[in-house]
Amino acid sequence: MNMKDLLIFAGVAVGAFMLLKRKDAVSLRANEIENKALPGQSGYGWRYFTDGTAISPDGTYYYKGQMVYQASYDGVSVGANYSNLT
């Protein structure tokens, strides 16, 4: 490794460090928020995440209150491909 390569590497490392240390930087990964709702209570079965994503018990995805993906159910719960059962 020559001096030019070392300087480029150091510059990239410093830039990445500064970007990750920013207080207002958006997290690259959302964390799940624990849902303590019990069966029969409102919210039971829902999953919530720190980036504003919520997943309903039927698998429908919401982002910041807006539905982004409607889950569908075909009556068979064996995976994406069940043609081998017919």
C-alpha positions as a printed Julia matrix, in Angstrom:
86×3 Matrix{Float64}:
   0.0     0.0    0.0
   1.42    3.35  -0.95
   0.84    6.72   0.73
  -1.93    7.73  -1.69
  -3.93    4.58  -0.85
  -3.47    5.19   2.88
  -4.69    8.78   2.57
  -7.78    7.71   0.6
  -8.56    5.0    3.15
  -8.11    7.44   6.05
 -10.37    9.99   4.37
 -13.12    7.47   3.79
 -12.81    6.18   7.36
 -13.05    9.7    8.83
 -16.03   10.52   6.61
 -17.85    7.35   7.62
 -17.11    8.0   11.3
 -18.45   11.54  11.11
 -21.57   10.43   9.25
 -22.35    7.74  11.81
 -21.75   10.09  14.75
 -24.19   12.75  13.55
 -26.98   13.25  16.07
 -29.61   13.75  13.36
 -28.47   10.83  11.18
 -31.25    8.43  10.26
 -30.71    4.93  11.56
 -29.91    2.46   8.82
 -31.87   -0.23  10.63
 -35.23   -0.02  12.35
 -35.66   -1.68  15.72
 -38.84   -3.44  16.78
 -40.76   -1.84  19.63
 -42.1    -4.3   22.18
 -45.88   -4.64  22.05
 -47.26   -5.63  25.45
 -50.91   -5.92  24.36
 -52.55   -9.15  25.51
 -55.1   -11.27  23.61
 -58.4    -9.4   23.47
 -56.76   -5.99  23.84
 -56.53   -3.42  21.07
 -53.17   -3.72  19.36
 -52.64   -7.4   20.09
 -50.66   -9.09  17.31
 -49.4    -5.86  15.78
 -45.67   -5.25  15.31
 -44.26   -1.71  15.57
 -40.84   -0.4   14.49
 -38.82    2.73  15.28
 -38.88    3.96  11.67
 -42.68    4.34  11.66
 -43.48    0.92  10.18
 -46.33   -1.15  11.59
 -47.4    -4.66  10.56
 -50.95   -5.78  11.28
 -51.76   -9.31  12.46
 -52.85  -10.22   8.9
 -49.5    -9.07   7.47
 -50.53   -5.7    6.03
 -47.68   -3.18   6.16
 -48.17    0.46   7.14
 -45.59    3.23   7.04
 -46.32    6.35   9.07
 -50.03    5.53   9.1
 -50.37    4.86   5.37
 -50.91    1.35   4.01
 -48.04    0.37   1.71
 -48.65   -3.34   1.2
 -51.91   -5.3    1.46
 -51.28   -8.87   2.52
 -53.23  -11.55   0.72
 -54.18  -15.0    1.95
 -55.02  -17.82  -0.43
 -56.34  -20.24   2.18
 -53.22  -22.4    2.24
 -50.53  -21.71   4.77
 -47.63  -23.81   3.49
 -45.43  -21.2    1.87
 -45.09  -19.42  -1.42
 -45.21  -22.55  -3.56
 -47.72  -25.3   -2.86
 -48.14  -26.78  -6.31
 -46.57  -30.02  -5.08
 -49.69  -30.67  -2.95
 -52.06  -31.04  -5.93
